[in-house]
XYZ file of C-alpha atoms in Angstrom:
288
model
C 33.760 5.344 -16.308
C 32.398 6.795 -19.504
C 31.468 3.480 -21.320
C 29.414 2.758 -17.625
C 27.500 6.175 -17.664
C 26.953 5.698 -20.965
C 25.472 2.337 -20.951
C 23.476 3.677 -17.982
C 22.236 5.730 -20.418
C 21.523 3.590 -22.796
C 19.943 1.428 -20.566
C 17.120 4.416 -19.309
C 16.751 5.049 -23.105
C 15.459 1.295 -23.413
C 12.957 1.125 -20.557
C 11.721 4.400 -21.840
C 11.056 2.904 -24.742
C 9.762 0.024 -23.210
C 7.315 1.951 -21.075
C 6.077 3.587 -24.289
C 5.681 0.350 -25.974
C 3.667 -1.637 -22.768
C 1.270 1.410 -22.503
C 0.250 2.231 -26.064
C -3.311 0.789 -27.145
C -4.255 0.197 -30.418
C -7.914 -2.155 -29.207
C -9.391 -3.355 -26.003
C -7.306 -6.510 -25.578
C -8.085 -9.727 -23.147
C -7.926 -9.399 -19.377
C -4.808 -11.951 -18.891
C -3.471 -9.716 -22.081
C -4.060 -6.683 -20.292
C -2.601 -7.425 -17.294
C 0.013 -9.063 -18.850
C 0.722 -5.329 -21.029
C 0.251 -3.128 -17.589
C 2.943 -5.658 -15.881
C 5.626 -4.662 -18.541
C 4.852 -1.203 -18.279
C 5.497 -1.623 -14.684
C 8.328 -3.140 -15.308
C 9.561 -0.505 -17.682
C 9.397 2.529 -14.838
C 10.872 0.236 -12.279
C 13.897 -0.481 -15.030
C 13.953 3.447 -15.710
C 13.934 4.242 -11.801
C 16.853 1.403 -11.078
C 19.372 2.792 -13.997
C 18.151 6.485 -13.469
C 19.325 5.761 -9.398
C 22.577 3.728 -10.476
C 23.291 6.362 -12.858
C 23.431 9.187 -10.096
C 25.442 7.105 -7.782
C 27.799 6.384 -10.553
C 28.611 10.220 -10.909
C 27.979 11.447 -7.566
C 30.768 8.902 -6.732
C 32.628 8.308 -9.200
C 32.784 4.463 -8.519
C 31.220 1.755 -10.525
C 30.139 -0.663 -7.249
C 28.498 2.402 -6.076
C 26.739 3.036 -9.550
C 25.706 -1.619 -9.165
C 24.938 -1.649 -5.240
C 22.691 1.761 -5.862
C 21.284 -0.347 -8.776
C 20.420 -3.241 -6.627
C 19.473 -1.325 -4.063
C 16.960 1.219 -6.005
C 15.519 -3.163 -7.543
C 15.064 -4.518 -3.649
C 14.589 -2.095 -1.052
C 10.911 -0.546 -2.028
C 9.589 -4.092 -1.225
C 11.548 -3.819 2.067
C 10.380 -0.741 2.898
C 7.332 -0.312 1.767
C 4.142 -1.548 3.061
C 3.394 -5.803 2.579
C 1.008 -6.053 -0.057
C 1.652 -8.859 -1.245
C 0.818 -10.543 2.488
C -2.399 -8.482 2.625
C -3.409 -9.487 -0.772
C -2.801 -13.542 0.262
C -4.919 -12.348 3.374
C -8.007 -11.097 1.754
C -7.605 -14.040 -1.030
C -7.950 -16.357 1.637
C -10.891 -15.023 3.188
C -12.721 -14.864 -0.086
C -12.006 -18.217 -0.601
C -13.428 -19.138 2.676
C -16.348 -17.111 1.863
C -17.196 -18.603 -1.418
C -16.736 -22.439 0.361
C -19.428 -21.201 2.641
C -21.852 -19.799 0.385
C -21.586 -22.480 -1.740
C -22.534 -25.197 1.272
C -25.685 -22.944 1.974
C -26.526 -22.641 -1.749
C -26.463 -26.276 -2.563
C -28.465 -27.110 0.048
C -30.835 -25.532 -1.057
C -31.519 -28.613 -3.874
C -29.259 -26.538 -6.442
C -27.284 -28.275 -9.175
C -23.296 -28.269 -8.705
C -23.426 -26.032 -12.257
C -26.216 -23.999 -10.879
C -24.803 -23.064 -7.543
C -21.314 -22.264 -9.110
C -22.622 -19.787 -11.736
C -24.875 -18.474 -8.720
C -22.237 -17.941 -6.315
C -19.563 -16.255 -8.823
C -21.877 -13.344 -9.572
C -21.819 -12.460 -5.907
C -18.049 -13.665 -4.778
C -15.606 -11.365 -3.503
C -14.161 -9.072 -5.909
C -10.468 -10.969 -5.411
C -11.574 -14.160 -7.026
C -14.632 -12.796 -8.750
C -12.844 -13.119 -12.474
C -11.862 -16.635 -11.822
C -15.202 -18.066 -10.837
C -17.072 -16.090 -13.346
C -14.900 -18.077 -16.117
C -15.495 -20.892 -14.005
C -19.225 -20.547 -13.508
C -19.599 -19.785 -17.787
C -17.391 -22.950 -19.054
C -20.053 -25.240 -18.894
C -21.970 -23.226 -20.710
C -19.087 -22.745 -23.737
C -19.265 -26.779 -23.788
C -16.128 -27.628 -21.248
C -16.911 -30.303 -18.867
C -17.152 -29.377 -15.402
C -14.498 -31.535 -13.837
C -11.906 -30.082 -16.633
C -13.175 -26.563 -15.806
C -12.468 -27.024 -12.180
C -9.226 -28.095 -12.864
C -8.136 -25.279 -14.660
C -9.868 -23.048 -12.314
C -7.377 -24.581 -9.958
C -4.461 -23.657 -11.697
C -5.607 -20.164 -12.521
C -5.801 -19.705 -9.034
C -2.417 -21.354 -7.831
C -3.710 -21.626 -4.082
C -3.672 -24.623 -1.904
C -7.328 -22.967 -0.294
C -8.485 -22.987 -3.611
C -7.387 -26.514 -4.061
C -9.121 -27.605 -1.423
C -12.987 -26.157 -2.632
C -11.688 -27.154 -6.023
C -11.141 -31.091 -4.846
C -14.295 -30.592 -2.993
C -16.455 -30.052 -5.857
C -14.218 -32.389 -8.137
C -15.460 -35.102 -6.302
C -19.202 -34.419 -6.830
C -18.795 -33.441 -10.644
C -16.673 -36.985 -11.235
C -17.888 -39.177 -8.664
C -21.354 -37.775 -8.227
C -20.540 -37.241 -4.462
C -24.088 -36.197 -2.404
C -24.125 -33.967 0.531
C -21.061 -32.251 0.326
C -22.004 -29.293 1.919
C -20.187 -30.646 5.157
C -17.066 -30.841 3.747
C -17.374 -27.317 2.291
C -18.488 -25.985 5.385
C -15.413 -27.767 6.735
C -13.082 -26.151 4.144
C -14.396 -22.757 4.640
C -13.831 -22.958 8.179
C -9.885 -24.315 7.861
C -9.540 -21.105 5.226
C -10.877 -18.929 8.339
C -8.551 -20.406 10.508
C -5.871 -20.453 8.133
C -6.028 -16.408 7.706
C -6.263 -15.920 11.220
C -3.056 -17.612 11.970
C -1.381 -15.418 8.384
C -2.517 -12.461 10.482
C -1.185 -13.002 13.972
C 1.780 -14.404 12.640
C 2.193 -11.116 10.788
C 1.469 -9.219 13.610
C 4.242 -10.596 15.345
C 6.680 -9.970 12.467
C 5.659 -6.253 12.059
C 8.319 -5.496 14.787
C 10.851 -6.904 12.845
C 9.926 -5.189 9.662
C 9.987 -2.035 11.563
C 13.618 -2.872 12.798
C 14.883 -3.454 9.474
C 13.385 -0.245 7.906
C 15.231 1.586 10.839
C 18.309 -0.163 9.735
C 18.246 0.330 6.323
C 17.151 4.544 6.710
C 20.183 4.595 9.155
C 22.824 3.146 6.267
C 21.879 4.856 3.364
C 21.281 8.153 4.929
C 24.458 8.246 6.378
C 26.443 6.778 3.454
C 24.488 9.477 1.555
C 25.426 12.070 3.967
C 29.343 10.791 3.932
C 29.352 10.904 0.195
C 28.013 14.759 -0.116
C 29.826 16.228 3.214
C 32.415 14.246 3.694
C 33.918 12.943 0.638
C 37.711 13.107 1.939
C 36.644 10.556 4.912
C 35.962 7.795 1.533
C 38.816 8.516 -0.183
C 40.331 4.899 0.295
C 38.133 3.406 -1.417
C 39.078 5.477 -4.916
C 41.397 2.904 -5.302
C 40.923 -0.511 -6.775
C 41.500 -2.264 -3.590
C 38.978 0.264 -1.995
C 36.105 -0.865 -4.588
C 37.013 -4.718 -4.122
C 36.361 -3.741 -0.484
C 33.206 -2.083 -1.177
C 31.917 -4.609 -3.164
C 32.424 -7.499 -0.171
C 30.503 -4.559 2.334
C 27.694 -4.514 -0.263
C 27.451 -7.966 -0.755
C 27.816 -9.331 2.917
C 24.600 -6.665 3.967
C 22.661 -7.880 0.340
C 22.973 -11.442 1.608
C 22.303 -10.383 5.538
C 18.895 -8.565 4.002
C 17.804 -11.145 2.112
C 18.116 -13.751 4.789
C 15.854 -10.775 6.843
C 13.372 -11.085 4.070
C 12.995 -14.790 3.853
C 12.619 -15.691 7.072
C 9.827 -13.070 7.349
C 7.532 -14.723 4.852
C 4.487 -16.834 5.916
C 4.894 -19.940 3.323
C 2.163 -21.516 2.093
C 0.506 -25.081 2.600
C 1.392 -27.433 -0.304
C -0.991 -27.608 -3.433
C -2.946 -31.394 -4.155
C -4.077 -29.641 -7.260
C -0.898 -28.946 -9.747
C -2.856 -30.037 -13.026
C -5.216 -29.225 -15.357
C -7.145 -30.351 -18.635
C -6.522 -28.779 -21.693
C -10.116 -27.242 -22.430
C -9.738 -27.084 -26.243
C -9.261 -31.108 -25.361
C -12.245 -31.406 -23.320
C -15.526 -33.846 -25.089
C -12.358 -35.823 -26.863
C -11.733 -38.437 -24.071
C -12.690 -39.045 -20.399
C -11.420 -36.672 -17.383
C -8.384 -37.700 -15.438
């Protein structure tokens, strides 16, 4: 029991440390770097919180499947719980996507070049894809050709909606396809319908969320509440045989909660854009 507190320890030591390290700035750094430094530092306080909970349990208790469910517990539940970001963040990506498609169909025909309209339409996109098509909209200019550019926009992105403008526009730079404002227009309107369906069909699941929130309050509360006013009533499961017990319990409701989780998730269309030139390759050979 003393090595496992003690590791515990050790453990909220390290992300401490880690936290320290992901936040500390020494010169304004790249935007993917940033992000990239800001996601470890996240990572660090969500490591502290996990061994800081597991930690408690583990002397509250006294039993080291208490001090690993808490653990897992402390990693999971806060995306259970808590509100569905990363649904509303799809959502609004989505729209913006749809948005761009359709100001790019107006733009271009207004006689604008593909290049034109692209740099045109970034500076007033929605602020969730903004960043992307800025870098898209200035490659041209930094000497990458505009098919390779739109590839790699595509895999920035890593959305089948984007995939879709992204062929769109492929097929003018390459093929020096006229008039597609229709099928951007087209494309803009299946994004539409697209996040309508995301949102009904997440209206629908909110009741279940809400059930499984319930569910989860009313298990840890009262296991809580059994371990500080009634400790005698868990007394079997001091013993070895008790913990083996405990651990199936824990496991059988982690695996019941994760099958909640998955079947609550909206999945995605499949992608028809999954590659992407090499820009420091680009003026060396032809476009795929």
């Amino acid at each position: 029991m003393r090595a496992l507190f003690a590791l515990l320890g050790a453990g909220v030591a390290l992300a401490v440390l880690l936290l320290i390290s992901g936040l500390r700035t020494r010169s304004k750094p790249p935007r993917r770097l940033r992000a990239r430094r800001e996601s470890v530092g996240i990572s660090a306080v969500r490591l502290a919180g996990v061994l800081a909970v597991a930690a408690v349990a583990g002397v509250a208790t006294r039993w080291p499947v208490a001090a690993v469910l808490a653990g897992i517990a402390a990693y999971t539940l806060p995306a259970v719980l808590g509100p569905d970001r990363a649904h509303r963040r799809d959502l609004a990506r989505v729209e913006a996507i749809a948005a761009w498609a359709e100001n790019l169909s107006g733009t271009l025909r207004s006689a604008a070049g593909l290049e034109q309209t692209i740099a045109e339409t970034a500076a007033v996109a929605p602020a969730e894809i903004r960043a992307e098509l800025v870098a898209l909209g200035a490659a041209p200019r930094a000497g990458i050709r505009l098919p390779a550019a739109l590839r790699g926009f595509a895999r920035d992105m890593a959305d089948p909606t984007a995939d879709l403008v992204a062929n769109v526009l492929l097929q003018a730079a390459e093929y020096e396809a006229r008039d597609i404002s229709g099928s951007l227009d087209g494309v803009g309107r299946a994004a539409r319908r697209q996040a309508s369906a995301r949102l009904r069909i997440a209206t629908g699941r909110a009741r279940t969320r809400t059930s499984v929130r319930i569910i989860i309050t009313v298990i840890v509360g009262s296991a809580v509440g059994l371990v500080m006013f009634a400790r005698d009533f868990l007394s079997p499961y001091d013993t070895a045989l008790g913990q083996l017990i405990l651990a199936v319990l824990g496991a059988g409701f982690a695996g019941c909660l994760l099958w909640m989780v998955r079947i609550g998730r909206i999945p995605d269309m499949p992608r028809i854009l999954t590659g992407g030139d090499d820009p420091a390759l680009v003026g060396q050979g032809t476009p795929r």
